[in-house]
Amino acid sequence: YENVKEHRRDAVLFAFEGRPEEPEKRSAVSMINMVKLPTKKSNLFLRVAKGHFATSHSHINYYIDVTMQKTRLSEARAVALELVSSYTHTTIVDTILCLDGTEVIGACMASELTRDGYVNMNAHQTIYVVTPEHTTGSQLLFRENTSPMIAGKHVLILAASVTTGYTAQAAVEAINYYGGQVVGIGAIFATQTECAGYPVTSIFNPNDLGDYQSYDSRDCPWCKQGKRIDALVNSFGYSSL
């Protein structure tokens, strides 16, 4: 019993004595100084941090945080309204394929594309909003219950960002494999206007940042200069180093 009490006392001390390390962790995260940039679109902002960041495919000098656009309904709706104008009058959309956690934006787009009063070419007046499953080899997979939402459908790919284009290209390949027809690629931020032969429509591009740069990790000038990487980044967020 005394041993148990001693063990509990040590555990409690460890738990509380470990707390002072937290400010040190917070200081590491604060190394990424996020700023909110106004844009030409009054209801949309760019949240960015400048530094040396590594993605799975490249090294970039800006981390663009689209977390709020993906998760806050008011901002997701603003993004949807901006993107949907490119598709309402000219494109049949049966399915929106959401990448990078863009399901809220996808639902808002689907709502706008099927609203009463909108002149659109969607034959069904209803739109599927789906998210693919990812295999260990980064391929996109649809099960038997979701593949009918792709097969024979006009599919719009929605991504948080299209920079290297690898993820969007994988989505195009998957849609083609499952018998769907890609009708376009929409993104919040994109450095490309075309990917895998399909037009990319984005709200923001490198011109909104001025000095945005991206390099293959093997040709990164900042690495050659010995500049440390500030964080590992992807569509989910960042992890400071």
C-alpha atoms as an extended CHARMM CRD file, in Angstrom:
* protein
*
       241  EXT
         1         1  TYR       CA              0.0000000000        0.0000000000        0.0000000000  PROA      1               0.0000000000
         2         2  GLU       CA              2.8500000000        2.4050000000        0.8490000000  PROA      2               0.0000000000
         3         3  ASN       CA              4.4700000000        1.5400000000       -2.4800000000  PROA      3               0.0000000000
         4         4  VAL       CA              1.2230000000        2.3560000000       -4.2660000000  PROA      4               0.0000000000
         5         5  LYS       CA              0.9730000000        5.7100000000       -2.4650000000  PROA      5               0.0000000000
         6         6  GLU       CA              4.5930000000        6.4860000000       -3.3200000000  PROA      6               0.0000000000
         7         7  HSD       CA              3.9860000000        5.5690000000       -6.9430000000  PROA      7               0.0000000000
         8         8  ARG       CA              0.9190000000        7.8180000000       -7.1040000000  PROA      8               0.0000000000
         9         9  ARG       CA              2.8340000000       10.6850000000       -5.4580000000  PROA      9               0.0000000000
        10        10  ASP       CA              5.6290000000       10.3640000000       -8.0130000000  PROA      10              0.0000000000
        11        11  ALA       CA              3.0970000000       10.2200000000      -10.8490000000  PROA      11              0.0000000000
        12        12  VAL       CA              1.3790000000       13.3870000000       -9.6330000000  PROA      12              0.0000000000
        13        13  LEU       CA              4.7230000000       15.1540000000       -9.2070000000  PROA      13              0.0000000000
        14        14  PHE       CA              5.7730000000       14.0540000000      -12.6700000000  PROA      14              0.0000000000
        15        15  ALA       CA              2.5060000000       15.2690000000      -14.1470000000  PROA      15              0.0000000000
        16        16  PHE       CA              2.8060000000       18.7170000000      -12.5660000000  PROA      16              0.0000000000
        17        17  GLU       CA              6.5690000000       19.0450000000      -12.8390000000  PROA      17              0.0000000000
        18        18  GLY       CA              6.2480000000       18.2900000000      -16.5540000000  PROA      18              0.0000000000
        19        19  ARG       CA              3.9880000000       21.2860000000      -17.0940000000  PROA      19              0.0000000000
        20        20  PRO       CA              6.7890000000       23.9290000000      -17.1680000000  PROA      20              0.0000000000
        21        21  GLU       CA              8.0130000000       22.3490000000      -20.4190000000  PROA      21              0.0000000000
        22        22  GLU       CA              4.8560000000       23.5000000000      -22.1790000000  PROA      22              0.0000000000
        23        23  PRO       CA              5.9270000000       27.1520000000      -22.6520000000  PROA      23              0.0000000000
        24        24  GLU       CA              9.0340000000       25.8400000000      -24.4000000000  PROA      24              0.0000000000
        25        25  LYS       CA              6.8050000000       23.8650000000      -26.7670000000  PROA      25              0.0000000000
        26        26  ARG       CA              4.6400000000       26.8910000000      -27.3430000000  PROA      26              0.0000000000
        27        27  SER       CA              7.6810000000       29.0040000000      -28.1550000000  PROA      27              0.0000000000
        28        28  ALA       CA              8.6180000000       26.4950000000      -30.8600000000  PROA      28              0.0000000000
        29        29  VAL       CA              5.1910000000       26.7850000000      -32.4120000000  PROA      29              0.0000000000
        30        30  SER       CA              5.2780000000       30.5770000000      -32.1570000000  PROA      30              0.0000000000
        31        31  MET       CA              8.3050000000       30.5640000000      -34.4480000000  PROA      31              0.0000000000
        32        32  ILE       CA              5.7300000000       30.4210000000      -37.2400000000  PROA      32              0.0000000000
        33        33  ASN       CA              4.2900000000       33.9000000000      -37.2490000000  PROA      33              0.0000000000
        34        34  MET       CA              0.9440000000       33.7760000000      -39.0120000000  PROA      34              0.0000000000
        35        35  VAL       CA             -0.3080000000       37.0040000000      -40.5470000000  PROA      35              0.0000000000
        36        36  LYS       CA             -3.6860000000       37.7800000000      -42.0650000000  PROA      36              0.0000000000
        37        37  LEU       CA             -3.4480000000       39.4290000000      -45.4670000000  PROA      37              0.0000000000
        38        38  PRO       CA             -6.3650000000       41.3520000000      -46.9580000000  PROA      38              0.0000000000
        39        39  THR       CA             -7.1870000000       40.5270000000      -50.5610000000  PROA      39              0.0000000000
        40        40  LYS       CA             -9.2070000000       42.0660000000      -53.3620000000  PROA      40              0.0000000000
        41        41  LYS       CA            -12.1160000000       39.9730000000      -52.0790000000  PROA      41              0.0000000000
        42        42  SER       CA            -13.4140000000       41.7600000000      -48.9860000000  PROA      42              0.0000000000
        43        43  ASN       CA            -14.8670000000       38.6550000000      -47.3270000000  PROA      43              0.0000000000
        44        44  LEU       CA            -11.8260000000       36.4230000000      -47.8940000000  PROA      44              0.0000000000
        45        45  PHE       CA             -8.3880000000       36.5880000000      -46.3030000000  PROA      45              0.0000000000
        46        46  LEU       CA             -5.0580000000       34.8470000000      -46.7380000000  PROA      46              0.0000000000
        47        47  ARG       CA             -3.4690000000       33.5610000000      -43.5460000000  PROA      47              0.0000000000
        48        48  VAL       CA              0.1970000000       32.9890000000      -44.2660000000  PROA      48              0.0000000000
        49        49  ALA       CA              3.5780000000       32.5660000000      -42.6440000000  PROA      49              0.0000000000
        50        50  LYS       CA              6.8620000000       33.2610000000      -44.3900000000  PROA      50              0.0000000000
        51        51  GLY       CA              9.8470000000       30.9980000000      -43.8450000000  PROA      51              0.0000000000
        52        52  HSD       CA             11.3760000000       27.7380000000      -45.0280000000  PROA      52              0.0000000000
        53        53  PHE       CA              8.7690000000       24.9810000000      -45.1670000000  PROA      53              0.0000000000
        54        54  ALA       CA              8.8950000000       21.4130000000      -46.4440000000  PROA      54              0.0000000000
        55        55  THR       CA              5.9990000000       19.5720000000      -48.0410000000  PROA      55              0.0000000000
        56        56  SER       CA              6.1110000000       15.9430000000      -49.1360000000  PROA      56              0.0000000000
        57        57  HSD       CA              7.0920000000       17.0580000000      -52.6430000000  PROA      57              0.0000000000
        58        58  SER       CA              8.7340000000       20.4800000000      -52.4060000000  PROA      58              0.0000000000
        59        59  HSD       CA             10.2060000000       23.2780000000      -50.3220000000  PROA      59              0.0000000000
        60        60  ILE       CA              8.3030000000       26.5790000000      -50.2090000000  PROA      60              0.0000000000
        61        61  ASN       CA              8.7930000000       30.0150000000      -48.6690000000  PROA      61              0.0000000000
        62        62  TYR       CA              5.1430000000       30.5380000000      -47.6990000000  PROA      62              0.0000000000
        63        63  TYR       CA              2.8840000000       28.3570000000      -45.6120000000  PROA      63              0.0000000000
        64        64  ILE       CA             -0.7230000000       29.1540000000      -46.4810000000  PROA      64              0.0000000000
        65        65  ASP       CA             -3.1240000000       28.2000000000      -43.7110000000  PROA      65              0.0000000000
        66        66  VAL       CA             -6.6080000000       27.4250000000      -45.0430000000  PROA      66              0.0000000000
        67        67  THR       CA             -7.8790000000       25.8300000000      -41.8310000000  PROA      67              0.0000000000
        68        68  MET       CA            -10.5510000000       28.4680000000      -41.2340000000  PROA      68              0.0000000000
        69        69  GLN       CA            -11.7690000000       28.3460000000      -44.8220000000  PROA      69              0.0000000000
        70        70  LYS       CA            -12.2080000000       24.5890000000      -44.4690000000  PROA      70              0.0000000000
        71        71  THR       CA            -13.8040000000       24.4920000000      -41.0190000000  PROA      71              0.0000000000
        72        72  ARG       CA            -15.5700000000       27.7890000000      -40.2960000000  PROA      72              0.0000000000
        73        73  LEU       CA            -18.9660000000       27.7900000000      -42.0180000000  PROA      73              0.0000000000
        74        74  SER       CA            -19.0220000000       31.4990000000      -42.8770000000  PROA      74              0.0000000000
        75        75  GLU       CA            -15.6110000000       31.3270000000      -44.5500000000  PROA      75              0.0000000000
        76        76  ALA       CA            -16.3590000000       28.0020000000      -46.2380000000  PROA      76              0.0000000000
        77        77  ARG       CA            -19.5170000000       29.5330000000      -47.6800000000  PROA      77              0.0000000000
        78        78  ALA       CA            -17.5700000000       32.5600000000      -48.9370000000  PROA      78              0.0000000000
        79        79  VAL       CA            -15.0570000000       30.2630000000      -50.6490000000  PROA      79              0.0000000000
        80        80  ALA       CA            -17.8780000000       28.2120000000      -52.1670000000  PROA      80              0.0000000000
        81        81  LEU       CA            -19.6240000000       31.2940000000      -53.5410000000  PROA      81              0.0000000000
        82        82  GLU       CA            -16.3890000000       32.4650000000      -55.1390000000  PROA      82              0.0000000000
        83        83  LEU       CA            -15.6240000000       29.1070000000      -56.7590000000  PROA      83              0.0000000000
        84        84  VAL       CA            -19.1440000000       28.1750000000      -57.7730000000  PROA      84              0.0000000000
        85        85  SER       CA            -19.4650000000       31.0980000000      -60.1730000000  PROA      85              0.0000000000
        86        86  SER       CA            -17.1070000000       29.2860000000      -62.5360000000  PROA      86              0.0000000000
        87        87  TYR       CA            -19.3980000000       26.2660000000      -62.7920000000  PROA      87              0.0000000000
        88        88  THR       CA            -23.0560000000       27.2660000000      -62.3890000000  PROA      88              0.0000000000
        89        89  HSD       CA            -23.7540000000       28.2030000000      -65.9910000000  PROA      89              0.0000000000
        90        90  THR       CA            -21.4200000000       26.0460000000      -68.0190000000  PROA      90              0.0000000000
        91        91  THR       CA            -20.6670000000       22.7790000000      -66.2380000000  PROA      91              0.0000000000
        92        92  ILE       CA            -22.6470000000       19.6800000000      -65.3500000000  PROA      92              0.0000000000
        93        93  VAL       CA            -21.6670000000       18.6270000000      -61.8260000000  PROA      93              0.0000000000
        94        94  ASP       CA            -23.0380000000       15.3820000000      -60.4080000000  PROA      94              0.0000000000
        95        95  THR       CA            -20.3670000000       14.8020000000      -57.7700000000  PROA      95              0.0000000000
        96        96  ILE       CA            -17.8990000000       16.9510000000      -55.8550000000  PROA      96              0.0000000000
        97        97  LEU       CA            -14.8150000000       14.9960000000      -54.8480000000  PROA      97              0.0000000000
        98        98  CYS       CA            -13.3500000000       16.6510000000      -51.7450000000  PROA      98              0.0000000000
        99        99  LEU       CA             -9.6220000000       16.4670000000      -51.0600000000  PROA      99              0.0000000000
       100       100  ASP       CA             -7.6110000000       17.9290000000      -48.1740000000  PROA      100             0.0000000000
       101       101  GLY       CA            -10.5690000000       18.1380000000      -45.7680000000  PROA      101             0.0000000000
       102       102  THR       CA            -12.6830000000       20.4430000000      -47.9470000000  PROA      102             0.0000000000
       103       103  GLU       CA            -16.0040000000       18.7120000000      -47.2530000000  PROA      103             0.0000000000
       104       104  VAL       CA            -17.6530000000       21.7830000000      -45.6850000000  PROA      104             0.0000000000
       105       105  ILE       CA            -16.7740000000       23.8770000000      -48.7340000000  PROA      105             0.0000000000
       106       106  GLY       CA            -17.9600000000       21.0390000000      -50.9710000000  PROA      106             0.0000000000
       107       107  ALA       CA            -21.3280000000       20.9130000000      -49.2230000000  PROA      107             0.0000000000
       108       108  CYS       CA            -21.7120000000       24.6850000000      -49.5770000000  PROA      108             0.0000000000
       109       109  MET       CA            -20.8480000000       24.4630000000      -53.2780000000  PROA      109             0.0000000000
       110       110  ALA       CA            -23.3350000000       21.6420000000      -53.7860000000  PROA      110             0.0000000000
       111       111  SER       CA            -26.0040000000       23.7370000000      -52.0850000000  PROA      111             0.0000000000
       112       112  GLU       CA            -25.2870000000       26.7200000000      -54.3310000000  PROA      112             0.0000000000
       113       113  LEU       CA            -25.1610000000       24.6280000000      -57.5040000000  PROA      113             0.0000000000
       114       114  THR       CA            -28.6180000000       23.2010000000      -56.8010000000  PROA      114             0.0000000000
       115       115  ARG       CA            -30.3110000000       26.3340000000      -55.4630000000  PROA      115             0.0000000000
       116       116  ASP       CA            -33.6310000000       27.4070000000      -56.9250000000  PROA      116             0.0000000000
       117       117  GLY       CA            -33.1630000000       30.2280000000      -59.3650000000  PROA      117             0.0000000000
       118       118  TYR       CA            -29.7090000000       29.1600000000      -60.5010000000  PROA      118             0.0000000000
       119       119  VAL       CA            -29.4760000000       28.3530000000      -64.1630000000  PROA      119             0.0000000000
       120       120  ASN       CA            -27.3110000000       25.2510000000      -64.2790000000  PROA      120             0.0000000000
       121       121  MET       CA            -26.8920000000       22.1330000000      -66.3570000000  PROA      121             0.0000000000
       122       122  ASN       CA            -26.9660000000       19.5720000000      -63.5710000000  PROA      122             0.0000000000
       123       123  ALA       CA            -29.4580000000       17.0010000000      -64.7990000000  PROA      123             0.0000000000
       124       124  HSD       CA            -30.2770000000       15.5630000000      -61.3650000000  PROA      124             0.0000000000
       125       125  GLN       CA            -30.5880000000       18.7990000000      -59.3770000000  PROA      125             0.0000000000
       126       126  THR       CA            -28.7690000000       17.0210000000      -56.5810000000  PROA      126             0.0000000000
       127       127  ILE       CA            -25.0660000000       16.5820000000      -56.0300000000  PROA      127             0.0000000000
       128       128  TYR       CA            -23.0170000000       13.9630000000      -54.2140000000  PROA      128             0.0000000000
       129       129  VAL       CA            -20.2530000000       15.2110000000      -51.9280000000  PROA      129             0.0000000000
       130       130  VAL       CA            -17.7090000000       12.4440000000      -51.3820000000  PROA      130             0.0000000000
       131       131  THR       CA            -14.2740000000       11.9530000000      -49.8580000000  PROA      131             0.0000000000
       132       132  PRO       CA            -11.9140000000        9.2660000000      -51.1430000000  PROA      132             0.0000000000
       133       133  GLU       CA            -10.1280000000        6.6830000000      -49.0780000000  PROA      133             0.0000000000
       134       134  HSD       CA             -6.3350000000        6.7560000000      -49.4170000000  PROA      134             0.0000000000
       135       135  THR       CA             -4.2250000000        3.6230000000      -49.7110000000  PROA      135             0.0000000000
       136       136  THR       CA             -0.7130000000        3.3290000000      -48.2940000000  PROA      136             0.0000000000
       137       137  GLY       CA              0.5940000000        4.0350000000      -51.7800000000  PROA      137             0.0000000000
       138       138  SER       CA             -1.2440000000        7.3900000000      -51.8700000000  PROA      138             0.0000000000
       139       139  GLN       CA             -3.7760000000        6.0740000000      -54.3680000000  PROA      139             0.0000000000
       140       140  LEU       CA             -7.4420000000        7.0240000000      -54.0610000000  PROA      140             0.0000000000
       141       141  LEU       CA             -9.9330000000        4.2600000000      -53.3730000000  PROA      141             0.0000000000
       142       142  PHE       CA            -13.7220000000        4.0940000000      -53.5120000000  PROA      142             0.0000000000
       143       143  ARG       CA            -15.6690000000        1.2150000000      -51.9920000000  PROA      143             0.0000000000
       144       144  GLU       CA            -18.7080000000       -0.4260000000      -53.5360000000  PROA      144             0.0000000000
       145       145  ASN       CA            -21.0590000000        1.9220000000      -51.6920000000  PROA      145             0.0000000000
       146       146  THR       CA            -19.3270000000        5.0970000000      -52.9470000000  PROA      146             0.0000000000
       147       147  SER       CA            -18.0010000000        4.0860000000      -56.3730000000  PROA      147             0.0000000000
       148       148  PRO       CA            -21.4920000000        4.5510000000      -57.9670000000  PROA      148             0.0000000000
       149       149  MET       CA            -21.1470000000        8.2390000000      -57.0390000000  PROA      149             0.0000000000
       150       150  ILE       CA            -18.1450000000        8.3690000000      -59.3820000000  PROA      150             0.0000000000
       151       151  ALA       CA            -18.9720000000        5.9210000000      -62.1760000000  PROA      151             0.0000000000
       152       152  GLY       CA            -20.7150000000        7.6750000000      -65.0500000000  PROA      152             0.0000000000
       153       153  LYS       CA            -20.7930000000       10.9760000000      -63.1460000000  PROA      153             0.0000000000
       154       154  HSD       CA            -19.4690000000       14.4380000000      -63.9660000000  PROA      154             0.0000000000
       155       155  VAL       CA            -16.9970000000       14.9660000000      -61.1300000000  PROA      155             0.0000000000
       156       156  LEU       CA            -15.5840000000       18.2590000000      -59.8970000000  PROA      156             0.0000000000
       157       157  ILE       CA            -12.3720000000       17.9070000000      -57.8790000000  PROA      157             0.0000000000
       158       158  LEU       CA            -12.1250000000       20.2570000000      -54.8970000000  PROA      158             0.0000000000
       159       159  ALA       CA             -8.7760000000       20.7710000000      -53.1510000000  PROA      159             0.0000000000
       160       160  ALA       CA             -7.3990000000       23.1310000000      -50.5360000000  PROA      160             0.0000000000
       161       161  SER       CA             -4.3880000000       23.8310000000      -52.7340000000  PROA      161             0.0000000000
       162       162  VAL       CA             -2.8780000000       22.7200000000      -56.0180000000  PROA      162             0.0000000000
       163       163  THR       CA              0.8480000000       23.4060000000      -56.0770000000  PROA      163             0.0000000000
       164       164  THR       CA              2.8570000000       20.4260000000      -57.2890000000  PROA      164             0.0000000000
       165       165  GLY       CA             -0.3410000000       18.8730000000      -58.6360000000  PROA      165             0.0000000000
       166       166  TYR       CA              0.4380000000       15.3410000000      -57.4320000000  PROA      166             0.0000000000
       167       167  THR       CA             -2.7020000000       14.9900000000      -55.3100000000  PROA      167             0.0000000000
       168       168  ALA       CA             -5.0010000000       16.4430000000      -57.9560000000  PROA      168             0.0000000000
       169       169  GLN       CA             -3.4540000000       14.1990000000      -60.5840000000  PROA      169             0.0000000000
       170       170  ALA       CA             -4.0350000000       11.1450000000      -58.3820000000  PROA      170             0.0000000000
       171       171  ALA       CA             -7.6830000000       12.2180000000      -58.0930000000  PROA      171             0.0000000000
       172       172  VAL       CA             -7.9850000000       12.5230000000      -61.8820000000  PROA      172             0.0000000000
       173       173  GLU       CA             -6.5100000000        9.0390000000      -62.3350000000  PROA      173             0.0000000000
       174       174  ALA       CA             -8.9010000000        7.5710000000      -59.7560000000  PROA      174             0.0000000000
       175       175  ILE       CA            -11.9560000000        9.1820000000      -61.3400000000  PROA      175             0.0000000000
       176       176  ASN       CA            -10.9560000000        7.8760000000      -64.7560000000  PROA      176             0.0000000000
       177       177  TYR       CA            -10.3340000000        4.4130000000      -63.3020000000  PROA      177             0.0000000000
       178       178  TYR       CA            -13.7820000000        4.2760000000      -61.6950000000  PROA      178             0.0000000000
       179       179  GLY       CA            -15.4860000000        5.4430000000      -64.8710000000  PROA      179             0.0000000000
       180       180  GLY       CA            -16.1960000000        9.0480000000      -63.9810000000  PROA      180             0.0000000000
       181       181  GLN       CA            -15.6470000000       12.1880000000      -66.0400000000  PROA      181             0.0000000000
       182       182  VAL       CA            -13.5590000000       15.0280000000      -64.6130000000  PROA      182             0.0000000000
       183       183  VAL       CA            -15.1390000000       18.4200000000      -65.3260000000  PROA      183             0.0000000000
       184       184  GLY       CA            -12.6390000000       20.6260000000      -63.5190000000  PROA      184             0.0000000000
       185       185  ILE       CA            -10.4510000000       21.2350000000      -60.4910000000  PROA      185             0.0000000000
       186       186  GLY       CA            -11.2480000000       23.9150000000      -57.9240000000  PROA      186             0.0000000000
       187       187  ALA       CA             -8.9250000000       25.1080000000      -55.1670000000  PROA      187             0.0000000000
       188       188  ILE       CA             -8.5170000000       27.8490000000      -52.6100000000  PROA      188             0.0000000000
       189       189  PHE       CA             -4.8830000000       28.3910000000      -53.6410000000  PROA      189             0.0000000000
       190       190  ALA       CA             -3.1270000000       27.1470000000      -56.7590000000  PROA      190             0.0000000000
       191       191  THR       CA              0.1400000000       27.7670000000      -58.5280000000  PROA      191             0.0000000000
       192       192  GLN       CA             -1.1190000000       26.0710000000      -61.6760000000  PROA      192             0.0000000000
       193       193  THR       CA             -3.8890000000       26.9070000000      -64.1110000000  PROA      193             0.0000000000
       194       194  GLU       CA             -3.9660000000       23.3800000000      -65.5150000000  PROA      194             0.0000000000
       195       195  CYS       CA             -3.3490000000       19.9400000000      -64.0450000000  PROA      195             0.0000000000
       196       196  ALA       CA             -3.4470000000       16.6010000000      -65.8870000000  PROA      196             0.0000000000
       197       197  GLY       CA             -5.0520000000       18.3630000000      -68.8340000000  PROA      197             0.0000000000
       198       198  TYR       CA             -7.9030000000       19.9280000000      -66.8190000000  PROA      198             0.0000000000
       199       199  PRO       CA             -8.3560000000       23.6040000000      -65.9220000000  PROA      199             0.0000000000
       200       200  VAL       CA             -7.6680000000       24.6360000000      -62.3390000000  PROA      200             0.0000000000
       201       201  THR       CA             -9.8880000000       27.3710000000      -60.9190000000  PROA      201             0.0000000000
       202       202  SER       CA             -8.5550000000       29.0020000000      -57.7550000000  PROA      202             0.0000000000
       203       203  ILE       CA             -9.3990000000       31.9790000000      -55.5810000000  PROA      203             0.0000000000
       204       204  PHE       CA             -5.7800000000       32.8250000000      -54.7930000000  PROA      204             0.0000000000
       205       205  ASN       CA             -2.5260000000       32.3370000000      -56.6890000000  PROA      205             0.0000000000
       206       206  PRO       CA              1.1430000000       33.3170000000      -56.2570000000  PROA      206             0.0000000000
       207       207  ASN       CA              0.4140000000       36.8260000000      -57.5290000000  PROA      207             0.0000000000
       208       208  ASP       CA             -1.4550000000       37.4550000000      -54.2820000000  PROA      208             0.0000000000
       209       209  LEU       CA              1.8050000000       36.9090000000      -52.3860000000  PROA      209             0.0000000000
       210       210  GLY       CA              4.2730000000       38.5700000000      -54.7260000000  PROA      210             0.0000000000
       211       211  ASP       CA              7.4090000000       36.5890000000      -53.9250000000  PROA      211             0.0000000000
       212       212  TYR       CA              6.0540000000       33.0550000000      -53.5450000000  PROA      212             0.0000000000
       213       213  GLN       CA              8.7160000000       30.4500000000      -54.3960000000  PROA      213             0.0000000000
       214       214  SER       CA              8.6820000000       26.6680000000      -54.6300000000  PROA      214             0.0000000000
       215       215  TYR       CA             11.5710000000       24.2780000000      -55.2880000000  PROA      215             0.0000000000
       216       216  ASP       CA             12.1690000000       20.5710000000      -55.5510000000  PROA      216             0.0000000000
       217       217  SER       CA             13.7050000000       19.4560000000      -52.2630000000  PROA      217             0.0000000000
       218       218  ARG       CA             16.9030000000       18.4420000000      -54.0890000000  PROA      218             0.0000000000
       219       219  ASP       CA             17.2950000000       21.9130000000      -55.5960000000  PROA      219             0.0000000000
       220       220  CYS       CA             16.2400000000       24.0060000000      -52.6030000000  PROA      220             0.0000000000
       221       221  PRO       CA             18.4960000000       27.1100000000      -52.3840000000  PROA      221             0.0000000000
       222       222  TRP       CA             17.6550000000       27.6120000000      -48.7030000000  PROA      222             0.0000000000
       223       223  CYS       CA             18.8900000000       24.1170000000      -47.8580000000  PROA      223             0.0000000000
       224       224  LYS       CA             22.0870000000       24.7960000000      -49.8090000000  PROA      224             0.0000000000
       225       225  GLN       CA             22.5390000000       27.9700000000      -47.7470000000  PROA      225             0.0000000000
       226       226  GLY       CA             22.1380000000       25.9200000000      -44.5750000000  PROA      226             0.0000000000
       227       227  LYS       CA             18.8740000000       27.5830000000      -43.5960000000  PROA      227             0.0000000000
       228       228  ARG       CA             16.9340000000       25.3620000000      -41.2390000000  PROA      228             0.0000000000
       229       229  ILE       CA             13.4370000000       24.1530000000      -42.0860000000  PROA      229             0.0000000000
       230       230  ASP       CA             10.8630000000       25.9150000000      -39.9140000000  PROA      230             0.0000000000
       231       231  ALA       CA              8.1150000000       23.3190000000      -40.2250000000  PROA      231             0.0000000000
       232       232  LEU       CA              6.7700000000       20.3320000000      -42.0960000000  PROA      232             0.0000000000
       233       233  VAL       CA              3.4980000000       21.3020000000      -43.7530000000  PROA      233             0.0000000000
       234       234  ASN       CA              0.6410000000       19.6070000000      -45.5580000000  PROA      234             0.0000000000
       235       235  SER       CA             -3.0830000000       20.0790000000      -46.0760000000  PROA      235             0.0000000000
       236       236  PHE       CA             -3.7530000000       19.2530000000      -42.4100000000  PROA      236             0.0000000000
       237       237  GLY       CA             -1.4580000000       21.9370000000      -41.0130000000  PROA      237             0.0000000000
       238       238  TYR       CA              2.1120000000       22.2800000000      -39.8520000000  PROA      238             0.0000000000
       239       239  SER       CA              4.5270000000       20.7150000000      -37.3840000000  PROA      239             0.0000000000
       240       240  SER       CA              7.3360000000       22.9840000000      -36.1840000000  PROA      240             0.0000000000
       241       241  LEU       CA             10.8760000000       21.6480000000      -36.1180000000  PROA      241             0.0000000000
